[in-house]
Coordinates of C-alpha atoms and ligand atoms in Angstrom, one line a residue:
F291 CA 3.2 14.4 12.4
V292 CA 0.3 13.7 14.7
W293 CA 1.0 11.9 18.0
H294 CA -1.8 11.0 20.3
D295 CA -1.2 9.1 23.5
P296 CA -3.9 9.0 26.2
Q297 CA -1.1 8.4 28.7
G298 CA 0.5 11.7 27.7
S299 CA 3.9 10.6 26.5
K300 CA 5.9 12.4 23.9
P301 CA 7.2 10.8 20.7
T302 CA 10.9 9.7 20.9
D303 CA 13.5 10.0 18.2
E304 CA 13.1 6.3 17.5
V305 CA 9.5 6.7 16.3
T306 CA 10.0 9.9 14.3
I307 CA 8.8 9.5 10.8
P308 CA 11.8 9.7 8.5
E309 CA 12.1 12.7 6.2
I310 CA 11.7 12.1 2.5
E311 CA 15.0 12.8 0.8
G312 CA 14.8 15.4 -1.8
Y313 CA 11.4 16.7 -0.8
G314 CA 11.1 20.5 -1.2
T315 CA 13.7 20.6 -4.0
D316 CA 12.7 20.9 -7.7
E317 CA 13.8 17.4 -8.4
W318 CA 10.3 16.2 -7.6
T319 CA 6.9 17.2 -9.0
D320 CA 4.4 18.7 -6.6
W321 CA 2.3 16.5 -4.4
S322 CA -1.0 15.5 -5.7
W323 CA -3.3 15.0 -2.7
N324 CA -6.6 13.4 -2.0
S325 CA -8.8 13.0 1.1
M326 CA -11.7 10.7 1.5
L327 CA -14.0 10.0 4.4
I328 CA -14.6 6.3 4.6
E329 CA -17.7 5.4 6.4
G330 CA -18.8 1.9 7.5
S331 CA -15.3 0.6 8.4
H332 CA -12.8 0.6 11.2
C333 CA -9.4 1.7 10.0
R334 CA -8.0 -1.7 10.9
E335 CA -9.4 -2.8 7.5
I336 CA -6.9 -0.7 5.6
I337 CA -4.0 -2.1 7.6
D338 CA -4.9 -5.7 6.6
N339 CA -3.8 -4.7 3.1
V340 CA -0.2 -4.8 4.1
V341 CA -0.2 -8.6 3.9
D342 CA -2.9 -9.0 1.3
M343 CA -1.1 -10.1 -1.8
A344 CA -4.1 -11.4 -3.7
H345 CA -6.0 -8.1 -3.6
F346 CA -3.3 -6.5 -5.7
F347 CA -4.4 -8.7 -8.6
Y348 CA -8.1 -8.2 -8.1
V349 CA -8.3 -4.6 -6.8
H350 CA -5.1 -2.9 -8.1
Y351 CA -4.8 -4.8 -11.4
S352 CA -1.2 -5.8 -10.9
M353 CA 0.5 -9.2 -10.5
P354 CA 2.8 -9.6 -7.6
T355 CA 5.8 -11.8 -8.6
Y356 CA 7.5 -11.2 -5.3
F357 CA 5.9 -10.4 -1.9
K358 CA 7.5 -10.1 1.5
N359 CA 6.5 -8.6 4.8
V360 CA 8.8 -7.5 7.7
F361 CA 7.3 -6.3 11.0
E362 CA 9.7 -4.9 13.6
G363 CA 9.1 -2.5 16.4
H364 CA 6.6 0.1 15.4
T365 CA 7.1 -0.4 11.6
A366 CA 5.5 -2.8 9.2
T367 CA 6.9 -3.2 5.7
Q368 CA 5.7 -4.7 2.5
F369 CA 8.2 -5.4 -0.3
M370 CA 6.6 -6.2 -3.6
I371 CA 7.6 -6.6 -7.2
S372 CA 4.8 -6.7 -9.7
K373 CA 4.0 -6.7 -13.4
P374 CA 0.8 -5.3 -15.0
R375 CA -2.2 -7.4 -16.0
A376 CA -2.4 -7.8 -19.7
D377 CA -6.2 -7.9 -19.7
I378 CA -6.6 -4.5 -17.9
D379 CA -5.1 -1.1 -18.4
N380 CA -5.3 1.3 -15.5
G381 CA -2.6 3.7 -16.6
T382 CA 0.0 2.9 -13.9
N383 CA 2.1 0.9 -16.3
Y384 CA 2.3 3.9 -18.7
D385 CA 1.1 1.7 -21.5
D386 CA 4.1 -0.6 -21.4
P387 CA 3.0 -4.2 -21.1
N388 CA 6.5 -5.2 -20.1
S389 CA 6.8 -2.7 -17.3
H390 CA 7.9 -3.8 -13.8
L391 CA 7.1 -2.1 -10.5
S392 CA 9.0 -2.5 -7.3
S393 CA 7.4 -1.1 -4.2
D394 CA 8.9 -0.7 -0.7
A395 CA 6.1 0.4 1.6
S396 CA 6.5 0.9 5.4
Y397 CA 4.0 2.0 8.0
H398 CA 5.7 4.1 10.6
G399 CA 3.3 3.6 13.4
P400 CA -0.4 2.7 12.9
S401 CA -1.5 5.1 10.2
Y402 CA 1.3 6.6 8.1
M403 CA 2.8 4.8 5.2
I404 CA 5.7 5.9 3.0
D405 CA 5.9 3.9 -0.2
R406 CA 8.8 4.2 -2.6
I407 CA 7.9 2.9 -6.0
L408 CA 10.2 2.3 -8.9
N409 CA 8.6 1.7 -12.2
E410 CA 10.7 0.3 -15.0
V411 CA 8.8 1.4 -18.1
N412 CA 9.7 1.9 -21.7
G413 CA 13.4 1.8 -20.8
M414 CA 13.1 4.5 -18.1
T415 CA 12.9 4.3 -14.4
I416 CA 10.1 6.4 -12.9
E417 CA 10.4 6.9 -9.1
T418 CA 7.3 7.8 -7.1
I419 CA 6.8 8.4 -3.4
L420 CA 3.3 7.6 -2.3
I421 CA 2.1 8.6 1.2
N422 CA -0.9 6.7 2.4
S423 CA -2.2 7.9 5.8
H424 CA -5.4 8.0 7.7
Y425 CA -6.9 8.9 11.1
P426 CA -9.9 7.4 12.8
V427 CA -13.0 9.6 13.1
S428 CA -15.1 7.1 14.9
D429 CA -15.1 3.3 15.5
N430 CA -16.7 2.9 12.2
S431 CA -15.2 5.6 10.0
F432 CA -11.8 7.1 9.1
L433 CA -10.3 9.8 6.9
L434 CA -8.0 8.5 4.3
Q435 CA -5.4 10.9 2.9
Y436 CA -3.0 10.0 0.2
G437 CA -0.7 11.7 -2.3
A438 CA 2.2 11.1 -4.5
M439 CA 5.1 12.9 -6.1
V440 CA 7.2 11.8 -8.9
R441 CA 10.9 12.4 -9.5
K442 CA 11.2 14.5 -12.5
L443 CA 12.8 12.9 -15.6
P444 CA 15.6 15.0 -17.0
G445 CA 14.9 16.2 -20.6
L446 CA 11.2 16.4 -20.0
S447 CA 9.3 19.6 -19.7
E448 CA 7.6 20.6 -16.4
E449 CA 4.3 19.9 -18.1
E450 CA 5.3 16.4 -19.3
N451 CA 6.7 15.5 -15.8
N452 CA 3.5 16.6 -14.1
G453 CA 1.6 14.6 -16.7
I454 CA 3.5 11.5 -15.7
G455 CA 2.7 12.2 -12.1
S456 CA -1.0 12.7 -12.6
Q457 CA -1.3 9.6 -14.8
F458 CA 0.1 7.5 -12.1
I459 CA -2.1 9.1 -9.4
T460 CA -5.2 8.5 -11.5
G461 CA -4.2 4.8 -11.8
L462 CA -3.8 4.6 -8.0
E463 CA -7.1 6.3 -7.4
I464 CA -8.9 3.7 -9.5
G465 CA -7.4 1.0 -7.2
F466 CA -8.1 3.0 -4.0
E467 CA -11.7 3.5 -5.0
Q468 CA -12.1 -0.3 -5.3
D469 CA -10.4 -0.8 -1.9
I470 CA -12.9 1.7 -0.5
E471 CA -15.9 -0.2 -1.9
I472 CA -14.5 -3.3 -0.2
W473 CA -13.8 -1.6 3.2
K474 CA -17.3 -0.2 3.2
N475 CA -18.8 -3.6 2.7
K476 CA -16.3 -5.7 4.6
S477 CA -17.4 -7.2 8.0
P478 CA -14.7 -7.4 10.6
I479 CA -13.6 -11.0 11.2
D480 CA -11.3 -11.6 14.1
N481 CA -10.4 -15.2 13.2
P482 CA -10.4 -15.3 9.4
L483 CA -9.9 -18.6 7.6
L484 CA -6.9 -17.9 5.4
S485 CA -5.8 -19.1 2.1
E486 CA -2.2 -19.5 1.1
E487 CA -2.2 -16.1 -0.7
D488 CA -3.5 -14.2 2.3
G489 CA -0.2 -13.6 4.0
P490 CA 0.5 -13.3 7.7
V491 CA -2.7 -11.6 8.8
Y492 CA -2.5 -12.8 12.4
Q493 CA 1.0 -11.6 12.9
L494 CA 0.1 -8.2 11.3
R495 CA -2.8 -7.8 13.7
R496 CA -0.5 -8.6 16.7
W497 CA 1.8 -5.9 15.4
Y498 CA -1.1 -3.5 15.1
K499 CA -2.3 -4.2 18.6
Q500 CA 0.7 -2.4 20.1
F501 CA -1.0 0.9 19.2
Y502 CA -4.2 0.1 21.1
V503 CA -2.7 -0.8 24.5
D504 CA -0.9 1.2 27.2
V505 CA 2.9 1.2 26.6
E506 CA 3.5 -1.1 29.6
D507 CA 1.2 -3.7 28.0
V508 CA 3.1 -3.8 24.8
T509 CA 4.4 -7.4 24.6
E510 CA 7.4 -8.9 22.8
D511 CA 5.2 -10.7 20.3
M512 CA 3.8 -7.3 19.1
T513 CA 7.2 -5.8 18.3
A514 CA 9.6 -8.7 17.7
R515 CA 11.0 -8.9 14.2
F516 CA 8.9 -11.1 11.9
E517 CA 9.7 -11.8 8.3
F518 CA 7.5 -13.7 5.8
E519 CA 7.8 -14.2 2.0
I520 CA 4.9 -15.5 0.1
D521 CA 5.6 -18.0 -2.7
T522 CA 3.8 -16.4 -5.6
T523 CA 4.2 -19.3 -8.0
R524 CA 0.8 -20.9 -7.6
A525 CA -1.1 -17.6 -7.6
L526 CA 0.7 -16.5 -10.8
Q527 CA -0.3 -19.7 -12.5
S528 CA -4.0 -19.3 -11.8
W529 CA -3.9 -15.5 -12.6
D530 CA -2.2 -16.2 -16.0
Q531 CA -5.0 -18.6 -16.7
E532 CA -7.7 -16.0 -15.7
I533 CA -6.0 -13.3 -17.9
A534 CA -5.8 -15.7 -20.9
E535 CA -9.6 -16.3 -20.5
N536 CA -10.3 -12.6 -20.3
L537 CA -8.2 -11.9 -23.3
A538 CA -10.0 -14.6 -25.2
K539 CA -13.3 -12.8 -24.3
G540 CA -12.0 -9.5 -25.8
A541 CA -9.9 -7.8 -23.1
P542 CA -8.0 -5.5 -22.5
A543 CA -10.6 -3.3 -21.0
S544 CA -9.9 0.0 -19.4
A545 CA -10.2 -0.2 -15.6
D546 CA -12.6 2.7 -15.3
A547 CA -14.9 1.5 -18.1
Ligands
LIG545 FE1 -5.3 -1.9 -1.6

């Protein structure tokens, strides 16, 4: 991985990004990779998504039923369980309206996230590893790089397994493209007024700050363990209502229509 420290230190074992188990064996499909230059936004904006429960509904078309963050040391984690929106089909639920997705996503340092996703769909469990990484190009642009691989399902052909992988990636791309539109048009706000569904934005930004100061200036409040679970009850109630209204208007619509 890339390590950049203006003070010239070397990475320690402690901050080494963990290896992905099984990578390189034929248990997994090939990676599908994408790179995009995002202009008009500082890469801090992508980090805000770690705590942003509500954007999963609006941007990624899923409904989080469980959402928790843990920040500790140089890692920031988001645990999420979600179900698909009945009014929109973006492909990531593999056409199963009763599917469930659980995602365990950790940033290892400021810009490299490993996300392990388990999709319970049509009686199967589809396991995906998503890498979401970026590096700054300027104060106002960054290069986003992401990719995924799927654990091959026994009994399926190579082609079918790759099909499952690329369907999932296409669904993720639809969501990412919408994230990107937001990043391009989002103004940085240092003291946002938060709603209940916004999550611990301030604590996340304190965690993120450790990567922008000299190591002797890293303070306890940037690295101390912090846990926060959002109560999704109220959000789910209003989303259910919104979905019912959309269905009454003739949804489901395809997300890329
Ligand atoms: Fe997002």
